[in-house]
Coordinates of C-alpha atoms and ligand atoms in Angstrom, one line a residue:
T1 CA 115.4 101.3 156.6
K2 CA 114.7 105.0 157.1
E3 CA 111.3 106.4 155.9
L4 CA 111.4 108.2 152.5
R5 CA 110.5 111.7 152.5
V6 CA 110.7 114.4 150.0
A7 CA 109.3 118.1 149.9
E8 CA 106.0 118.5 148.5
D9 CA 105.9 122.1 149.3
Y10 CA 109.0 123.6 147.0
P11 CA 109.4 127.1 147.5
R12 CA 109.5 128.6 151.1
S13 CA 111.0 131.5 152.7
R14 CA 114.4 131.4 154.2
A15 CA 112.8 131.9 157.7
A16 CA 110.3 129.2 157.3
S17 CA 112.7 126.6 156.0
K18 CA 115.1 127.4 158.7
T19 CA 112.6 126.6 161.4
R20 CA 111.6 123.4 159.4
S21 CA 115.2 122.2 158.9
K22 CA 115.6 122.5 162.6
S23 CA 112.8 120.5 163.3
R24 CA 114.0 117.6 160.9
A25 CA 113.2 113.8 162.2
P26 CA 116.0 112.6 164.1
N27 CA 116.6 109.7 161.8
E28 CA 116.3 111.8 158.7
L29 CA 119.5 112.3 156.5
S30 CA 121.0 115.4 154.9
I31 CA 123.8 116.2 152.7
D32 CA 126.0 116.4 155.8
D33 CA 125.9 112.7 156.3
F34 CA 127.5 112.2 153.0
E35 CA 131.1 112.8 151.6
V36 CA 130.4 114.3 148.2
G37 CA 132.6 113.4 145.6
E38 CA 132.8 114.2 141.7
T39 CA 130.0 115.4 139.7
L40 CA 128.8 112.6 137.6
G41 CA 126.6 114.8 135.2
E42 CA 124.1 117.5 134.5
G43 CA 120.5 117.4 133.5
S44 CA 118.2 120.1 132.7
Y45 CA 117.0 120.1 136.0
S46 CA 119.7 118.5 138.1
T47 CA 123.1 117.7 138.9
V48 CA 124.3 114.4 139.8
L49 CA 127.0 114.0 142.3
K50 CA 129.2 110.9 143.7
A51 CA 128.8 110.6 147.2
T52 CA 129.8 108.3 150.3
L53 CA 127.4 107.7 153.0
R54 CA 129.9 108.5 156.0
K55 CA 128.7 106.0 158.6
S56 CA 128.8 103.1 156.1
G57 CA 131.3 104.0 153.5
R58 CA 128.7 102.7 150.8
M59 CA 128.8 104.9 147.7
F60 CA 125.4 106.3 145.9
A61 CA 124.8 108.7 143.2
I62 CA 122.8 111.7 144.6
K63 CA 120.4 113.7 142.3
V64 CA 120.2 117.2 143.5
L65 CA 117.4 119.5 142.3
D66 CA 117.3 123.2 142.7
K67 CA 113.8 123.6 144.0
S68 CA 113.3 127.4 142.6
H69 CA 114.5 126.3 139.0
L70 CA 111.9 123.6 139.3
V71 CA 109.2 125.7 140.0
R72 CA 110.4 128.3 137.5
K73 CA 110.4 125.7 134.9
N74 CA 107.1 124.2 136.0
K75 CA 108.7 120.9 136.4
S76 CA 107.8 120.1 140.1
S77 CA 105.5 117.4 138.8
T78 CA 108.1 115.7 136.9
V79 CA 110.1 115.3 140.3
K80 CA 106.7 113.8 142.0
V81 CA 106.3 111.2 139.4
E82 CA 109.8 110.2 139.7
R83 CA 109.7 109.5 143.5
I84 CA 106.3 108.0 143.2
A85 CA 107.6 105.6 140.3
L86 CA 110.8 104.9 142.1
L87 CA 108.6 104.4 145.6
R88 CA 106.3 101.7 143.6
L89 CA 109.3 99.9 142.1
G90 CA 110.8 99.6 145.5
R91 CA 114.1 98.3 145.8
Q92 CA 113.5 94.8 144.0
H93 CA 114.9 94.5 140.7
P94 CA 118.6 95.0 140.0
G95 CA 117.9 96.4 136.6
L96 CA 116.1 99.5 137.6
V97 CA 117.9 102.4 139.5
S98 CA 116.7 102.1 143.2
L99 CA 115.9 105.1 145.3
Y100 CA 117.1 104.9 149.1
W101 CA 116.4 108.3 150.7
T102 CA 115.0 111.7 149.8
F103 CA 115.6 114.8 151.7
Q104 CA 115.8 118.6 151.1
D105 CA 117.3 121.7 152.6
N106 CA 116.4 125.6 151.9
Y107 CA 117.4 125.4 148.4
S108 CA 117.4 121.7 147.0
L109 CA 115.8 118.2 146.9
Y110 CA 118.0 115.5 147.2
F111 CA 117.5 111.8 145.7
V112 CA 119.9 109.3 146.7
I113 CA 120.1 106.6 144.2
D114 CA 122.1 103.3 142.9
L115 CA 125.6 104.7 141.5
A116 CA 126.1 103.3 138.2
T117 CA 129.8 104.0 137.6
N118 CA 130.2 102.9 133.9
G119 CA 127.8 105.8 132.5
E120 CA 125.3 105.6 129.9
M121 CA 124.7 102.8 127.3
Q122 CA 124.7 105.7 124.6
S123 CA 128.2 106.5 125.4
L124 CA 129.2 102.8 125.1
I125 CA 127.8 102.7 121.6
S126 CA 129.3 105.9 120.6
R127 CA 132.5 104.9 122.0
M128 CA 132.1 101.2 120.3
G129 CA 130.7 102.0 117.4
S130 CA 128.2 99.3 117.9
L131 CA 127.8 96.4 120.2
S132 CA 128.3 92.8 119.2
T133 CA 125.8 90.2 119.2
R134 CA 126.5 88.7 122.2
C135 CA 126.5 92.1 124.2
S136 CA 123.4 93.3 122.4
Q137 CA 121.7 90.0 123.7
Y138 CA 122.9 90.5 127.2
Y139 CA 121.6 94.1 127.4
A140 CA 118.4 93.2 125.3
A141 CA 117.4 90.5 128.1
Q142 CA 118.2 92.7 131.0
I143 CA 115.8 95.2 129.3
V144 CA 113.2 92.6 129.0
D145 CA 113.5 91.3 132.4
A146 CA 113.3 94.9 133.9
L147 CA 110.4 95.9 131.7
E148 CA 108.5 92.8 132.7
Y149 CA 109.0 93.6 136.8
M150 CA 108.4 97.5 135.9
H151 CA 105.4 96.9 134.2
S152 CA 104.2 94.1 136.5
K153 CA 104.1 97.2 139.0
G154 CA 102.0 99.4 137.0
V155 CA 104.8 101.6 135.8
I156 CA 105.2 102.3 132.0
H157 CA 108.7 104.1 131.6
R158 CA 107.7 106.0 128.0
D159 CA 111.2 107.4 127.3
L160 CA 113.3 104.3 127.1
K161 CA 116.8 105.0 125.2
P162 CA 120.2 104.6 125.8
E163 CA 120.8 107.6 127.7
N164 CA 118.5 106.3 130.6
L165 CA 120.1 103.0 130.5
L166 CA 122.9 103.2 132.9
L167 CA 125.8 100.7 133.5
D168 CA 126.9 99.7 136.9
V169 CA 130.3 98.9 138.5
D170 CA 129.9 95.4 136.7
F171 CA 128.6 96.8 133.4
R172 CA 125.0 95.3 134.2
L173 CA 122.1 97.4 133.1
K174 CA 120.1 99.8 135.3
I175 CA 117.3 101.7 133.9
T176 CA 116.5 105.4 135.3
D177 CA 114.8 108.6 134.5
F178 CA 111.2 107.9 135.6
G179 CA 110.2 111.6 135.7
T180 CA 108.3 111.3 132.6
A181 CA 106.9 107.7 133.5
K182 CA 103.3 106.8 133.4
V183 CA 102.3 105.3 137.0
L184 CA 98.9 103.5 137.1
N185 CA 96.4 104.1 139.6
A186 CA 98.8 106.6 141.5
D187 CA 97.5 109.7 142.9
V188 CA 99.5 111.6 140.4
E189 CA 98.7 113.5 137.3
T190 CA 100.1 111.8 134.0
E191 CA 101.3 114.5 132.2
R192 CA 101.2 114.3 128.4
F193 CA 104.3 113.3 127.1
V194 CA 105.5 112.2 123.8
G195 CA 109.0 110.8 124.6
T196 CA 112.1 111.2 122.2
A197 CA 111.4 111.2 118.4
Q198 CA 114.0 108.3 117.7
Y199 CA 112.1 105.9 120.0
V200 CA 108.4 107.0 120.4
A201 CA 105.9 104.5 119.4
P202 CA 103.5 105.6 116.5
E203 CA 100.5 105.4 119.1
L204 CA 102.1 108.2 120.9
V205 CA 102.8 110.4 118.2
V206 CA 99.4 109.8 116.4
A207 CA 97.2 109.7 119.5
N208 CA 99.0 110.4 122.8
E209 CA 98.1 107.1 123.9
S210 CA 100.6 104.9 125.7
S211 CA 100.6 101.5 127.2
E212 CA 103.4 98.9 128.2
S213 CA 103.7 98.1 124.6
S214 CA 105.3 101.5 124.0
D215 CA 108.2 100.4 126.2
L216 CA 108.4 97.5 123.8
W217 CA 108.3 99.5 120.5
A218 CA 111.5 101.7 122.3
L219 CA 113.1 98.1 123.0
G220 CA 113.0 97.4 119.2
C221 CA 114.8 100.8 118.7
I222 CA 117.4 100.0 121.0
V223 CA 118.2 96.5 119.7
Y224 CA 118.5 97.9 116.1
Q225 CA 121.0 100.7 117.5
M226 CA 123.1 98.3 119.7
L227 CA 123.5 96.1 116.6
S228 CA 124.2 98.7 114.0
G229 CA 125.3 101.9 115.8
R230 CA 122.5 103.7 114.2
F231 CA 118.9 105.1 115.0
A232 CA 116.4 102.7 113.1
F233 CA 114.3 105.9 112.7
S234 CA 116.0 109.0 111.9
G235 CA 115.0 111.6 109.5
L236 CA 116.8 115.5 109.1
S237 CA 114.5 117.0 111.3
E238 CA 112.3 115.7 114.3
Y239 CA 109.4 116.3 112.1
L240 CA 110.8 114.0 109.6
T241 CA 111.7 111.3 112.0
L242 CA 108.1 111.4 113.2
Q243 CA 106.8 110.8 109.7
K244 CA 109.0 107.8 109.4
V245 CA 107.9 106.4 113.0
K246 CA 104.3 106.9 111.5
Q247 CA 104.9 104.9 108.8
V248 CA 107.1 102.7 110.3
D249 CA 109.8 103.5 107.6
Y250 CA 113.1 101.8 108.6
T251 CA 115.5 99.3 106.7
F252 CA 118.3 97.0 108.0
P253 CA 121.8 97.3 107.3
E254 CA 123.5 94.8 105.3
G255 CA 124.8 92.2 107.7
F256 CA 122.1 92.6 110.4
D257 CA 121.8 89.5 112.6
E258 CA 119.0 87.5 111.2
N259 CA 117.6 86.3 114.7
A260 CA 117.9 90.1 115.8
K261 CA 116.3 91.0 112.6
D262 CA 113.4 89.0 113.3
L263 CA 113.1 90.1 116.9
V264 CA 113.2 93.7 115.7
Q265 CA 110.5 93.2 113.2
K266 CA 108.0 91.7 115.7
L267 CA 108.7 94.7 118.0
L268 CA 108.4 97.6 115.5
I269 CA 104.8 96.9 114.6
R270 CA 102.2 99.8 114.4
E271 CA 99.4 98.3 116.1
P272 CA 100.5 97.9 119.9
T273 CA 98.8 95.1 120.8
Q274 CA 100.5 92.8 118.0
R275 CA 104.1 93.6 119.3
L276 CA 105.9 90.5 120.8
G277 CA 105.6 90.8 124.6
A278 CA 102.3 92.7 124.6
G279 CA 99.8 89.9 124.7
E280 CA 98.5 87.8 127.5
P281 CA 101.3 85.7 129.0
N282 CA 100.3 82.4 127.8
S283 CA 99.8 83.8 124.3
S284 CA 102.2 83.5 121.2
L285 CA 102.6 87.2 122.1
G286 CA 103.3 87.2 125.8
M287 CA 106.4 88.0 127.6
P288 CA 107.2 84.4 128.1
A289 CA 107.2 84.5 124.0
L290 CA 109.4 87.0 123.8
R291 CA 111.7 85.6 126.1
L292 CA 111.7 82.3 124.2
H293 CA 112.6 84.3 120.7
P294 CA 115.6 82.8 119.1
F295 CA 117.6 86.0 119.4
F296 CA 117.6 85.0 123.4
K297 CA 119.0 81.5 122.5
G298 CA 121.5 80.7 125.2
V299 CA 120.3 83.5 127.8
D300 CA 120.0 82.0 131.2
W301 CA 117.3 84.2 132.5
A302 CA 117.8 82.6 136.1
T303 CA 121.2 83.8 136.4
L304 CA 120.8 86.8 134.3
W305 CA 121.8 89.6 137.1
S306 CA 124.6 87.6 138.4
D307 CA 126.6 86.3 135.5
P308 CA 129.5 88.5 134.6
A309 CA 128.6 90.9 131.5
P310 CA 130.0 89.7 128.2
P311 CA 133.5 91.3 127.3
L312 CA 132.7 94.6 125.5
E313 CA 133.4 94.2 121.6
Ligands
LIG1 P1 117.6 115.6 131.3 O1 116.9 116.0 132.9 O2 117.9 117.0 130.7 O3 116.6 114.6 130.6 P2 119.1 113.5 132.7 O4 117.9 112.8 132.6 O5 120.4 112.9 131.9 O6 118.8 115.1 131.8 P3 119.8 113.3 135.3 O7 119.0 112.3 135.3 O8 119.8 114.5 136.3 O9 119.5 114.0 134.0 O10 121.5 112.7 135.0 C1 122.3 113.8 134.4 C2 123.5 112.9 134.2 O11 124.2 112.3 135.6 C3 123.6 111.9 133.2 O12 124.4 112.3 132.3 C4 123.8 110.7 133.8 O13 124.6 110.0 132.9 C5 124.3 111.0 135.2 N1 123.6 109.9 136.1 C6 122.5 110.1 136.6 N2 122.3 109.1 137.1 C7 123.3 108.6 137.3 C8 123.5 107.4 138.5 N3 123.0 107.1 139.3 N4 125.1 106.8 138.1 C9 125.8 107.5 137.8 N5 125.5 108.8 136.7 C10 124.2 109.3 136.7

């Protein structure tokens, strides 16, 4: 495996960067090593392209970031955090987007990451209206499994939502977008960040405090949304949504699965330490207890990432 490299010094004069790119390490990749295909999507600071590594034929997604745009918008630290989080997470867990290489040229930074051919969970929910209990159970279990690993590595995502849950070729889930993550004990400044209103935990709204448990709150919101097709917390404005979050003001639609209801009620709790999954491993609120919740009955955690995804319905 090649060493991961990324620029820390974004803006450079053309002359300087030409000299620098000529002196690229012999084993460092460049965009010319890839056959670039379709554009998969655009973010505020990035374009994501489908690309094939010429020498192996393997397909990847490449996130291309415009250096001058990043500097102009003061977003260099987001890119740093994203890289540090992805490096910390390694390529160890199938539920997290893996980073393979980073490189740069005069104008752009490139992140070569796992390709998720089936797009965002958000589009799936919109397309289907809502997901079946079986599908919601499957994706909730994959989030739990990925979260436990992520948290064990000292990474708190802070912006979990269906737009950041990608689906690979086999419709298995991959969590992405670590630019606003908190990486514990890392040599990088954690930016103040209050996630997305519909998924943000009360402690972030009230005191700008986040912990692993804030990701569990988001899980509760996601389970609610997968099953019902609508947000747990939604007001006519962001302000009103956040008011509802602070008051934990939400209701279940009629016919909502009873086990799922119980799970959501144990995740959408104001006090972060009281959420299911937030306690010590051997306590009644530990991650093992979360995995044992009746909503997950029938899930084989050992084969979660090799079993086929349930049919979409
Ligand atoms: P913003 O930066 O505005 O929050 P974003 O986080 O969605 O937007 P990107 O992560 O750059 O921005 O993603 C842009 C688009 O590309 C998204 O719509 C996403 O669906 C798609 N995309 C991102 N990563 C991948 C991937 N690994 N495989 C396939 N598609 C991807």
